[in-house]
Amino acid sequence: QKEVEQDPGPLSVPEGAIVSLNCTYSNSAFQYFMWYRQYSRKGPELLMYTYSSGNKEDGRFTAQVDKSSKYISLFIRDSQPSDSATYLCAMSAGNTGKLIFGQGTTLQVKP
Amino acid sequence: DGGITQSPKYLFRKEGQNVTLSCEQNLNHDAMYWYRQDPGQGLRLIYYSQIVNDFQKGDIAEGYSVSREKKESFPLTVTSAQKNPTAFYLCASSTAALNTEAFFGQGTRLTVV
């Protein structure tokens, strides 16, 4: 079993839809949770960063962490065609030097 | 402009050859990392370095080597011992070990011909 599981999709939605992206994990030591967005043939860029449990909002993006269920989510409101990309969840146990990534979910937002 | 620069963007290697991928950062970050990305597998950690002149193996270090002689630079050598080197390679850096934001370069696509 992989430490981090992410549905690879692809996920296709109409413009304006609410998108939910999810990851599950098995290592209860993970404390730092991140979502990266990666456009085709580019490096990933950090979207959201959360520590421990709870919600964090930034514009149209909301990240949720539920440590009791070992489950994290990224919600995108009013999705735009420019949101079409691969979204990678990532998590770390802290000062270990290792950031573990999910497989990535490919999202397409159709105009 | 502050950031991470990877070069070259595309690299072709003949079987049996060693090749070196460059990664330079001007963010004054202590920690640097190399990841490999294959379709459907996310990013897998090859090597990481938290300080100059020190580095550790990641999950898939076999067939790769690195050096960290300068804070700004963390080159990755793909040796002939790496059996399946064709992939997209990403370099990243952060202010400390990976519990803070990691910034990525634009990647190098290596193809064995």
Short mmCIF file of C-alpha atoms in Angstrom, two decimals:
data_model
loop_
_atom_site.label_atom_id
_atom_site.label_comp_id
_atom_site.label_asym_id
_atom_site.label_seq_id
_atom_site.Cartn_x
_atom_site.Cartn_y
_atom_site.Cartn_z
CA GLN A 1 0.00 0.00 0.00
CA LYS A 2 1.31 3.44 -0.93
CA GLU A 3 1.72 5.98 1.85
CA VAL A 4 -0.36 8.51 -0.08
CA GLU A 5 -3.20 7.61 -2.42
CA GLN A 6 -4.72 10.02 -4.93
CA ASP A 7 -7.25 9.29 -7.65
CA PRO A 8 -5.43 10.04 -10.93
CA GLY A 9 -8.64 10.94 -12.76
CA PRO A 10 -8.89 12.46 -15.29
CA LEU A 11 -11.61 14.69 -13.92
CA SER A 12 -13.61 16.81 -16.37
CA VAL A 13 -16.00 19.53 -15.21
CA PRO A 14 -17.83 22.47 -16.79
CA GLU A 15 -16.66 26.00 -16.11
CA GLY A 16 -18.08 27.35 -12.86
CA ALA A 17 -18.36 23.96 -11.17
CA ILE A 18 -17.08 23.19 -7.68
CA VAL A 19 -14.22 20.73 -7.83
CA SER A 20 -13.23 18.38 -5.02
CA LEU A 21 -9.81 16.74 -5.08
CA ASN A 22 -8.87 14.22 -2.41
CA CYS A 23 -6.00 12.25 -0.95
CA THR A 24 -5.83 9.58 1.70
CA TYR A 25 -2.74 8.58 3.63
CA SER A 26 -1.60 5.88 5.99
CA ASN A 27 1.19 7.50 8.04
CA SER A 28 -0.27 9.08 11.17
CA ALA A 29 2.99 11.03 11.68
CA PHE A 30 2.21 13.35 8.76
CA GLN A 31 1.63 16.89 10.05
CA TYR A 32 2.29 19.16 7.07
CA PHE A 33 -0.01 19.01 4.08
CA MET A 34 0.33 20.74 0.75
CA TRP A 35 -1.37 21.00 -2.61
CA TYR A 36 0.64 21.71 -5.72
CA ARG A 37 -0.60 22.60 -9.19
CA GLN A 38 1.38 21.45 -12.21
CA TYR A 39 0.77 22.59 -15.76
CA SER A 40 1.89 20.32 -18.58
CA ARG A 41 5.69 20.03 -18.87
CA LYS A 42 6.24 22.54 -16.05
CA GLY A 43 7.40 22.30 -12.47
CA PRO A 44 4.79 22.12 -9.67
CA GLU A 45 3.83 25.33 -7.88
CA LEU A 46 2.54 25.47 -4.32
CA LEU A 47 -1.16 26.30 -3.98
CA MET A 48 -1.97 25.62 -0.35
CA TYR A 49 -0.04 24.70 2.78
CA THR A 50 -1.64 23.58 6.04
CA TYR A 51 -0.32 22.34 9.33
CA SER A 52 -2.24 19.68 11.28
CA SER A 53 -6.04 19.56 11.01
CA GLY A 54 -8.53 22.18 9.93
CA ASN A 55 -9.45 24.34 6.98
CA LYS A 56 -7.57 27.01 5.09
CA GLU A 57 -9.04 29.29 2.47
CA ASP A 58 -7.30 31.33 -0.22
CA GLY A 59 -9.54 32.95 -2.79
CA ARG A 60 -11.36 30.22 -4.72
CA PHE A 61 -9.32 27.48 -3.06
CA THR A 62 -10.03 25.74 0.25
CA ALA A 63 -7.86 23.05 1.77
CA GLN A 64 -9.22 20.69 4.43
CA VAL A 65 -7.32 18.26 6.61
CA ASP A 66 -8.99 15.55 8.66
CA LYS A 67 -6.24 13.77 10.56
CA SER A 68 -8.65 11.42 12.34
CA SER A 69 -9.69 10.01 8.96
CA LYS A 70 -6.26 10.51 7.33
CA TYR A 71 -7.94 12.41 4.54
CA ILE A 72 -7.22 15.75 2.88
CA SER A 73 -9.18 17.69 0.30
CA LEU A 74 -8.80 20.65 -2.00
CA PHE A 75 -11.94 22.46 -3.13
CA ILE A 76 -11.97 24.81 -6.10
CA ARG A 77 -14.98 27.11 -6.37
CA ASP A 78 -16.11 28.73 -9.62
CA SER A 79 -13.62 26.65 -11.59
CA GLN A 80 -12.03 28.26 -14.64
CA PRO A 81 -10.44 26.77 -17.78
CA SER A 82 -7.12 28.13 -16.46
CA ASP A 83 -7.49 25.70 -13.53
CA SER A 84 -6.95 22.83 -15.95
CA ALA A 85 -3.79 21.15 -14.66
CA THR A 86 -2.56 18.24 -12.58
CA TYR A 87 -3.04 18.68 -8.83
CA LEU A 88 -0.63 16.92 -6.51
CA CYS A 89 -1.10 16.45 -2.80
CA ALA A 90 2.03 16.22 -0.69
CA MET A 91 2.71 15.64 2.97
CA SER A 92 5.55 15.47 5.43
CA ALA A 93 6.10 14.17 8.94
CA GLY A 94 8.19 17.19 9.78
CA ASN A 95 11.94 17.49 10.06
CA THR A 96 12.66 14.32 8.11
CA GLY A 97 13.64 15.81 4.78
CA LYS A 98 11.04 13.75 2.91
CA LEU A 99 7.97 15.12 1.20
CA ILE A 100 5.70 12.34 -0.03
CA PHE A 101 3.54 13.05 -3.08
CA GLY A 102 0.33 11.52 -4.33
CA GLN A 103 0.07 10.37 -7.94
CA GLY A 104 -1.63 13.57 -9.03
CA THR A 105 -5.17 14.20 -10.36
CA THR A 106 -5.56 15.62 -13.86
CA LEU A 107 -8.35 18.21 -14.01
CA GLN A 108 -9.92 19.64 -17.14
CA VAL A 109 -12.33 22.56 -16.88
CA LYS A 110 -14.35 22.96 -20.06
CA PRO A 111 -15.58 26.42 -21.16
CA ASP B 1 14.47 37.19 -10.30
CA GLY B 2 14.72 34.67 -7.48
CA GLY B 3 14.09 31.06 -8.28
CA ILE B 4 15.38 27.68 -9.29
CA THR B 5 16.93 27.08 -12.67
CA GLN B 6 17.24 23.63 -14.18
CA SER B 7 19.17 22.93 -17.33
CA PRO B 8 18.92 21.66 -19.91
CA LYS B 9 15.18 21.50 -20.47
CA TYR B 10 15.53 18.47 -22.75
CA LEU B 11 18.36 15.96 -22.67
CA PHE B 12 19.03 12.90 -24.78
CA ARG B 13 21.36 10.17 -23.62
CA LYS B 14 22.72 7.12 -25.32
CA GLU B 15 22.58 3.88 -23.41
CA GLY B 16 25.68 3.39 -21.26
CA GLN B 17 26.41 7.08 -20.87
CA ASN B 18 26.41 9.16 -17.71
CA VAL B 19 24.67 12.53 -17.87
CA THR B 20 24.52 15.41 -15.40
CA LEU B 21 21.48 17.58 -14.79
CA SER B 22 22.06 21.05 -13.43
CA CYS B 23 20.07 22.74 -10.65
CA GLU B 24 20.90 26.22 -9.36
CA GLN B 25 18.93 28.35 -6.87
CA ASN B 26 19.33 31.94 -5.74
CA LEU B 27 16.75 31.78 -2.96
CA ASN B 28 19.38 31.27 -0.25
CA HIS B 29 17.70 27.99 0.67
CA ASP B 30 19.61 25.46 2.74
CA ALA B 31 17.74 22.38 1.52
CA MET B 32 17.62 21.03 -2.04
CA TYR B 33 15.96 17.96 -3.53
CA TRP B 34 15.75 15.88 -6.67
CA TYR B 35 12.56 14.14 -7.71
CA ARG B 36 11.69 11.90 -10.59
CA GLN B 37 8.23 12.03 -12.16
CA ASP B 38 6.77 9.23 -14.26
CA PRO B 39 3.22 9.14 -15.65
CA GLY B 40 0.73 8.03 -13.01
CA GLN B 41 3.32 7.77 -10.21
CA GLY B 42 3.57 11.24 -8.76
CA LEU B 43 6.98 12.48 -7.64
CA ARG B 44 9.52 10.13 -6.13
CA LEU B 45 12.46 11.40 -4.09
CA ILE B 46 15.91 10.53 -5.45
CA TYR B 47 18.29 12.49 -3.18
CA TYR B 48 18.09 15.42 -0.83
CA SER B 49 20.54 17.72 0.89
CA GLN B 50 19.83 19.81 3.97
CA ILE B 51 23.23 21.48 4.12
CA VAL B 52 26.35 21.99 2.03
CA ASN B 53 28.63 18.96 1.76
CA ASP B 54 25.93 16.62 3.07
CA PHE B 55 23.17 14.67 1.30
CA GLN B 56 20.95 11.63 1.88
CA LYS B 57 19.42 8.99 -0.34
CA GLY B 58 15.73 9.18 -1.05
CA ASP B 59 13.46 6.32 -2.05
CA ILE B 60 14.96 5.61 -5.49
CA ALA B 61 18.65 6.59 -5.28
CA GLU B 62 20.07 3.55 -7.11
CA GLY B 63 21.77 4.57 -10.35
CA TYR B 64 22.00 8.25 -9.37
CA SER B 65 24.63 10.39 -7.67
CA VAL B 66 24.71 13.97 -6.41
CA SER B 67 27.08 16.53 -4.94
CA ARG B 68 26.51 19.63 -2.83
CA GLU B 69 29.72 21.64 -2.91
CA LYS B 70 27.94 24.99 -2.95
CA LYS B 71 24.73 26.14 -1.31
CA GLU B 72 23.34 27.30 -4.66
CA SER B 73 24.01 24.16 -6.66
CA PHE B 74 22.86 20.53 -6.47
CA PRO B 75 23.71 18.66 -9.68
CA LEU B 76 22.32 15.18 -10.34
CA THR B 77 24.22 12.57 -12.33
CA VAL B 78 22.24 9.80 -13.97
CA THR B 79 24.68 6.93 -14.32
CA SER B 80 24.70 3.99 -16.70
CA ALA B 81 23.61 1.86 -13.74
CA GLN B 82 20.15 3.44 -13.85
CA LYS B 83 18.18 0.91 -15.88
CA ASN B 84 15.20 3.06 -16.79
CA PRO B 85 16.35 6.69 -16.81
CA THR B 86 13.78 8.14 -19.23
CA ALA B 87 11.67 10.47 -17.07
CA PHE B 88 10.95 14.05 -16.06
CA TYR B 89 13.38 15.23 -13.36
CA LEU B 90 12.48 18.01 -10.95
CA CYS B 91 14.72 19.91 -8.57
CA ALA B 92 13.31 21.72 -5.55
CA SER B 93 14.55 23.80 -2.65
CA SER B 94 13.23 24.96 0.71
CA THR B 95 14.38 26.95 3.71
CA ALA B 96 14.73 23.84 5.84
CA ALA B 97 13.77 20.20 5.82
CA LEU B 98 10.52 19.57 4.01
CA ASN B 99 8.06 20.92 6.51
CA THR B 100 7.98 24.24 4.74
CA GLU B 101 7.15 25.42 1.28
CA ALA B 102 9.24 23.77 -1.44
CA PHE B 103 9.88 25.65 -4.69
CA PHE B 104 10.39 23.68 -7.88
CA GLY B 105 12.37 24.27 -11.05
CA GLN B 106 10.82 23.79 -14.48
CA GLY B 107 12.22 20.31 -14.91
CA THR B 108 14.50 18.41 -17.27
CA ARG B 109 13.07 15.76 -19.56
CA LEU B 110 15.64 13.01 -20.07
CA THR B 111 15.24 10.53 -22.89
CA VAL B 112 17.45 7.54 -23.56
CA VAL B 113 17.95 6.93 -27.27
#
